[in-house]
Amino acid sequence: MNRVYDSIGDYASVLKSGCPLVGLDVGTKTIGIAISDGLRLAATPLQTVNRKKFQADARIILEIADNRSAGGFVIGLPMNMNGTEGPRCQSVRAFAAKFSELTDLPSAFWDERLSSVAAERTLIDAGASRKKRKGVINHVAASLILQGALDRLRQPDLRQ
């Protein structure tokens, strides 16, 4: 059963309450990981995984989800600026499809346009050095992706 949702409203309808969500910024070389609190109010950057092989990468993510009693995943979808999907979207969709086979937890895509740019700006504003930014940008971007989805999940018109 495909448990990867394009619609955040459909995703919301299958989520258990009180469980944090895990945000993922899936890149070609790294995967940024963020986690929310149980009330799903705030996303916190957690870590960046240097990609090796799919099974090893998935194992790390699933272990984090298990240790945090997560209720689902929000996966950044790198749309083109004009709203179309390119090769990066296809790659993330393939990752999500394969990943969903390893867990019963649902996943949803979240448009991540400009999340890395926003993460970079946030880190610069915080005074982080170039070297420091390089090490944390992916999980900061994951937290921005997750926070966007959390904010949308709290909107009252979501299920209309």
PDB file of C-alpha atoms in Angstrom:
ATOM      1  CA  MET A   1       0.000   0.000   0.000  1.00  0.00           C
ATOM      2  CA  ASN A   2       1.409   3.368  -0.989  1.00  0.00           C
ATOM      3  CA  ARG A   3       1.509   5.531   2.105  1.00  0.00           C
ATOM      4  CA  VAL A   4       3.074   8.572   0.451  1.00  0.00           C
ATOM      5  CA  TYR A   5       0.687  11.497   0.074  1.00  0.00           C
ATOM      6  CA  ASP A   6       0.860  14.472  -2.264  1.00  0.00           C
ATOM      7  CA  SER A   7      -2.005  16.146  -0.391  1.00  0.00           C
ATOM      8  CA  ILE A   8      -1.263  17.372   3.131  1.00  0.00           C
ATOM      9  CA  GLY A   9      -5.001  17.127   3.859  1.00  0.00           C
ATOM     10  CA  ASP A  10      -5.068  13.425   2.970  1.00  0.00           C
ATOM     11  CA  TYR A  11      -1.927  12.954   5.039  1.00  0.00           C
ATOM     12  CA  ALA A  12      -3.499  14.693   8.041  1.00  0.00           C
ATOM     13  CA  SER A  13      -6.431  12.290   7.936  1.00  0.00           C
ATOM     14  CA  VAL A  14      -4.182   9.267   8.581  1.00  0.00           C
ATOM     15  CA  LEU A  15      -1.879  10.747  11.231  1.00  0.00           C
ATOM     16  CA  LYS A  16      -2.114   9.650  14.845  1.00  0.00           C
ATOM     17  CA  SER A  17      -2.240  12.593  17.219  1.00  0.00           C
ATOM     18  CA  GLY A  18       0.449  13.245  19.790  1.00  0.00           C
ATOM     19  CA  CYS A  19       3.304  11.806  17.744  1.00  0.00           C
ATOM     20  CA  PRO A  20       6.154  13.917  16.383  1.00  0.00           C
ATOM     21  CA  LEU A  21       6.890  14.022  12.672  1.00  0.00           C
ATOM     22  CA  VAL A  22      10.254  13.599  10.969  1.00  0.00           C
ATOM     23  CA  GLY A  23      11.232  16.021   8.212  1.00  0.00           C
ATOM     24  CA  LEU A  24      13.576  14.932   5.431  1.00  0.00           C
ATOM     25  CA  ASP A  25      15.557  16.996   2.945  1.00  0.00           C
ATOM     26  CA  VAL A  26      16.686  14.280   0.535  1.00  0.00           C
ATOM     27  CA  GLY A  27      19.653  15.317  -1.576  1.00  0.00           C
ATOM     28  CA  THR A  28      22.006  13.388  -3.813  1.00  0.00           C
ATOM     29  CA  LYS A  29      24.854  13.416  -1.266  1.00  0.00           C
ATOM     30  CA  THR A  30      23.104  14.021   2.063  1.00  0.00           C
ATOM     31  CA  ILE A  31      19.777  13.700   3.841  1.00  0.00           C
ATOM     32  CA  GLY A  32      18.889  16.436   6.297  1.00  0.00           C
ATOM     33  CA  ILE A  33      16.715  15.269   9.181  1.00  0.00           C
ATOM     34  CA  ALA A  34      14.514  17.327  11.503  1.00  0.00           C
ATOM     35  CA  ILE A  35      11.987  16.380  14.188  1.00  0.00           C
ATOM     36  CA  SER A  36       8.896  18.052  15.573  1.00  0.00           C
ATOM     37  CA  ASP A  37       7.588  18.063  19.100  1.00  0.00           C
ATOM     38  CA  GLY A  38       4.625  15.813  19.934  1.00  0.00           C
ATOM     39  CA  LEU A  39       2.175  18.704  19.630  1.00  0.00           C
ATOM     40  CA  ARG A  40       3.558  19.411  16.152  1.00  0.00           C
ATOM     41  CA  LEU A  41       4.133  23.066  16.870  1.00  0.00           C
ATOM     42  CA  ALA A  42       7.847  23.390  16.150  1.00  0.00           C
ATOM     43  CA  ALA A  43      10.433  21.664  13.981  1.00  0.00           C
ATOM     44  CA  THR A  44      13.991  21.258  15.231  1.00  0.00           C
ATOM     45  CA  PRO A  45      17.018  20.469  13.049  1.00  0.00           C
ATOM     46  CA  LEU A  46      18.454  17.111  14.102  1.00  0.00           C
ATOM     47  CA  GLN A  47      21.270  15.839  11.891  1.00  0.00           C
ATOM     48  CA  THR A  48      22.589  15.367   8.386  1.00  0.00           C
ATOM     49  CA  VAL A  49      23.311  11.901   7.075  1.00  0.00           C
ATOM     50  CA  ASN A  50      25.975  11.499   4.407  1.00  0.00           C
ATOM     51  CA  ARG A  51      24.347   9.168   1.909  1.00  0.00           C
ATOM     52  CA  LYS A  52      25.914   5.792   1.365  1.00  0.00           C
ATOM     53  CA  LYS A  53      23.490   3.098   0.269  1.00  0.00           C
ATOM     54  CA  PHE A  54      19.722   3.265   0.408  1.00  0.00           C
ATOM     55  CA  GLN A  55      19.299   0.521   3.029  1.00  0.00           C
ATOM     56  CA  ALA A  56      21.875   2.070   5.365  1.00  0.00           C
ATOM     57  CA  ASP A  57      20.377   5.554   4.938  1.00  0.00           C
ATOM     58  CA  ALA A  58      16.840   4.266   5.514  1.00  0.00           C
ATOM     59  CA  ARG A  59      17.946   2.339   8.604  1.00  0.00           C
ATOM     60  CA  ILE A  60      19.281   5.545  10.198  1.00  0.00           C
ATOM     61  CA  ILE A  61      16.064   7.446   9.453  1.00  0.00           C
ATOM     62  CA  LEU A  62      13.837   4.627  10.706  1.00  0.00           C
ATOM     63  CA  GLU A  63      15.897   4.295  13.888  1.00  0.00           C
ATOM     64  CA  ILE A  64      15.471   8.009  14.575  1.00  0.00           C
ATOM     65  CA  ALA A  65      11.722   7.729  13.931  1.00  0.00           C
ATOM     66  CA  ASP A  66      11.462   4.722  16.236  1.00  0.00           C
ATOM     67  CA  ASN A  67      13.532   6.314  19.027  1.00  0.00           C
ATOM     68  CA  ARG A  68      11.375   9.455  18.868  1.00  0.00           C
ATOM     69  CA  SER A  69       8.047   7.566  18.540  1.00  0.00           C
ATOM     70  CA  ALA A  70       7.368   9.437  15.309  1.00  0.00           C
ATOM     71  CA  GLY A  71       4.009   9.222  13.591  1.00  0.00           C
ATOM     72  CA  GLY A  72       5.084  10.016  10.044  1.00  0.00           C
ATOM     73  CA  PHE A  73       7.474  11.710   7.650  1.00  0.00           C
ATOM     74  CA  VAL A  74       7.427  14.950   5.676  1.00  0.00           C
ATOM     75  CA  ILE A  75       9.673  14.746   2.633  1.00  0.00           C
ATOM     76  CA  GLY A  76      10.782  17.868   0.803  1.00  0.00           C
ATOM     77  CA  LEU A  77       9.905  17.793  -2.888  1.00  0.00           C
ATOM     78  CA  PRO A  78      12.328  19.957  -4.915  1.00  0.00           C
ATOM     79  CA  MET A  79       9.920  21.490  -7.405  1.00  0.00           C
ATOM     80  CA  ASN A  80      11.188  23.770 -10.154  1.00  0.00           C
ATOM     81  CA  MET A  81      10.471  27.457  -9.609  1.00  0.00           C
ATOM     82  CA  ASN A  82       7.709  27.320 -12.259  1.00  0.00           C
ATOM     83  CA  GLY A  83       5.925  24.513 -10.363  1.00  0.00           C
ATOM     84  CA  THR A  84       6.975  21.668 -12.644  1.00  0.00           C
ATOM     85  CA  GLU A  85       8.794  18.532 -11.571  1.00  0.00           C
ATOM     86  CA  GLY A  86      12.248  17.803 -12.893  1.00  0.00           C
ATOM     87  CA  PRO A  87      14.786  15.008 -12.406  1.00  0.00           C
ATOM     88  CA  ARG A  88      15.394  15.893  -8.728  1.00  0.00           C
ATOM     89  CA  CYS A  89      11.677  15.469  -7.991  1.00  0.00           C
ATOM     90  CA  GLN A  90      11.684  12.111  -9.736  1.00  0.00           C
ATOM     91  CA  SER A  91      14.660  11.028  -7.634  1.00  0.00           C
ATOM     92  CA  VAL A  92      12.963  12.090  -4.374  1.00  0.00           C
ATOM     93  CA  ARG A  93       9.706  10.411  -5.400  1.00  0.00           C
ATOM     94  CA  ALA A  94      11.634   7.191  -6.120  1.00  0.00           C
ATOM     95  CA  PHE A  95      13.354   7.436  -2.713  1.00  0.00           C
ATOM     96  CA  ALA A  96       9.988   7.979  -0.987  1.00  0.00           C
ATOM     97  CA  ALA A  97       8.332   5.052  -2.777  1.00  0.00           C
ATOM     98  CA  LYS A  98      11.151   2.705  -1.833  1.00  0.00           C
ATOM     99  CA  PHE A  99      11.311   4.092   1.719  1.00  0.00           C
ATOM    100  CA  SER A 100       7.559   3.634   2.220  1.00  0.00           C
ATOM    101  CA  GLU A 101       8.002  -0.097   1.640  1.00  0.00           C
ATOM    102  CA  LEU A 102      10.118  -0.275   4.811  1.00  0.00           C
ATOM    103  CA  THR A 103       7.674   1.358   7.226  1.00  0.00           C
ATOM    104  CA  ASP A 104       3.989   1.488   8.080  1.00  0.00           C
ATOM    105  CA  LEU A 105       4.277   5.190   8.915  1.00  0.00           C
ATOM    106  CA  PRO A 106       2.775   7.553   6.344  1.00  0.00           C
ATOM    107  CA  SER A 107       4.782  10.147   4.445  1.00  0.00           C
ATOM    108  CA  ALA A 108       3.786  13.357   2.720  1.00  0.00           C
ATOM    109  CA  PHE A 109       5.569  15.522   0.208  1.00  0.00           C
ATOM    110  CA  TRP A 110       6.048  19.219   0.918  1.00  0.00           C
ATOM    111  CA  ASP A 111       7.117  21.720  -1.714  1.00  0.00           C
ATOM    112  CA  GLU A 112      10.607  22.702  -0.661  1.00  0.00           C
ATOM    113  CA  ARG A 113      11.282  25.474  -3.166  1.00  0.00           C
ATOM    114  CA  LEU A 114      13.770  27.891  -1.660  1.00  0.00           C
ATOM    115  CA  SER A 115      14.166  25.939   1.616  1.00  0.00           C
ATOM    116  CA  SER A 116      17.940  25.710   1.178  1.00  0.00           C
ATOM    117  CA  VAL A 117      18.103  29.409   0.310  1.00  0.00           C
ATOM    118  CA  ALA A 118      16.068  30.234   3.431  1.00  0.00           C
ATOM    119  CA  ALA A 119      18.239  27.924   5.541  1.00  0.00           C
ATOM    120  CA  GLU A 120      21.388  29.606   4.231  1.00  0.00           C
ATOM    121  CA  ARG A 121      19.951  33.071   4.979  1.00  0.00           C
ATOM    122  CA  THR A 122      18.951  31.984   8.510  1.00  0.00           C
ATOM    123  CA  LEU A 123      22.435  30.650   9.202  1.00  0.00           C
ATOM    124  CA  ILE A 124      24.117  33.764   7.801  1.00  0.00           C
ATOM    125  CA  ASP A 125      21.836  35.963   9.921  1.00  0.00           C
ATOM    126  CA  ALA A 126      22.812  33.860  12.947  1.00  0.00           C
ATOM    127  CA  GLY A 127      26.500  34.548  12.216  1.00  0.00           C
ATOM    128  CA  ALA A 128      27.422  30.976  11.268  1.00  0.00           C
ATOM    129  CA  SER A 129      30.714  30.667   9.406  1.00  0.00           C
ATOM    130  CA  ARG A 130      30.803  29.184   5.905  1.00  0.00           C
ATOM    131  CA  LYS A 131      32.300  25.979   7.322  1.00  0.00           C
ATOM    132  CA  LYS A 132      29.613  25.722  10.022  1.00  0.00           C
ATOM    133  CA  ARG A 133      26.845  26.407   7.461  1.00  0.00           C
ATOM    134  CA  LYS A 134      28.095  23.612   5.228  1.00  0.00           C
ATOM    135  CA  GLY A 135      27.777  21.115   8.068  1.00  0.00           C
ATOM    136  CA  VAL A 136      24.256  22.058   9.152  1.00  0.00           C
ATOM    137  CA  ILE A 137      22.454  23.490   6.131  1.00  0.00           C
ATOM    138  CA  ASN A 138      20.717  20.240   5.176  1.00  0.00           C
ATOM    139  CA  HIS A 139      19.113  19.575   8.540  1.00  0.00           C
ATOM    140  CA  VAL A 140      18.215  23.250   8.915  1.00  0.00           C
ATOM    141  CA  ALA A 141      16.524  22.997   5.491  1.00  0.00           C
ATOM    142  CA  ALA A 142      14.742  19.826   6.720  1.00  0.00           C
ATOM    143  CA  SER A 143      13.425  21.790   9.697  1.00  0.00           C
ATOM    144  CA  LEU A 144      12.099  24.547   7.406  1.00  0.00           C
ATOM    145  CA  ILE A 145      10.379  21.930   5.236  1.00  0.00           C
ATOM    146  CA  LEU A 146       8.869  20.279   8.304  1.00  0.00           C
ATOM    147  CA  GLN A 147       7.830  23.613   9.831  1.00  0.00           C
ATOM    148  CA  GLY A 148       5.973  24.552   6.657  1.00  0.00           C
ATOM    149  CA  ALA A 149       4.020  21.306   6.804  1.00  0.00           C
ATOM    150  CA  LEU A 150       3.360  21.689  10.551  1.00  0.00           C
ATOM    151  CA  ASP A 151       2.012  25.192  10.008  1.00  0.00           C
ATOM    152  CA  ARG A 152      -0.306  23.926   7.270  1.00  0.00           C
ATOM    153  CA  LEU A 153      -1.478  20.972   9.383  1.00  0.00           C
ATOM    154  CA  ARG A 154      -2.677  23.435  12.041  1.00  0.00           C
ATOM    155  CA  GLN A 155      -4.811  25.500   9.659  1.00  0.00           C
ATOM    156  CA  PRO A 156      -8.532  24.998  10.295  1.00  0.00           C
ATOM    157  CA  ASP A 157      -9.493  24.781   6.594  1.00  0.00           C
ATOM    158  CA  LEU A 158      -7.203  21.806   6.001  1.00  0.00           C
ATOM    159  CA  ARG A 159      -9.860  19.118   5.845  1.00  0.00           C
ATOM    160  CA  GLN A 160     -12.522  21.019   3.930  1.00  0.00           C
TER     161      GLN A 160
END
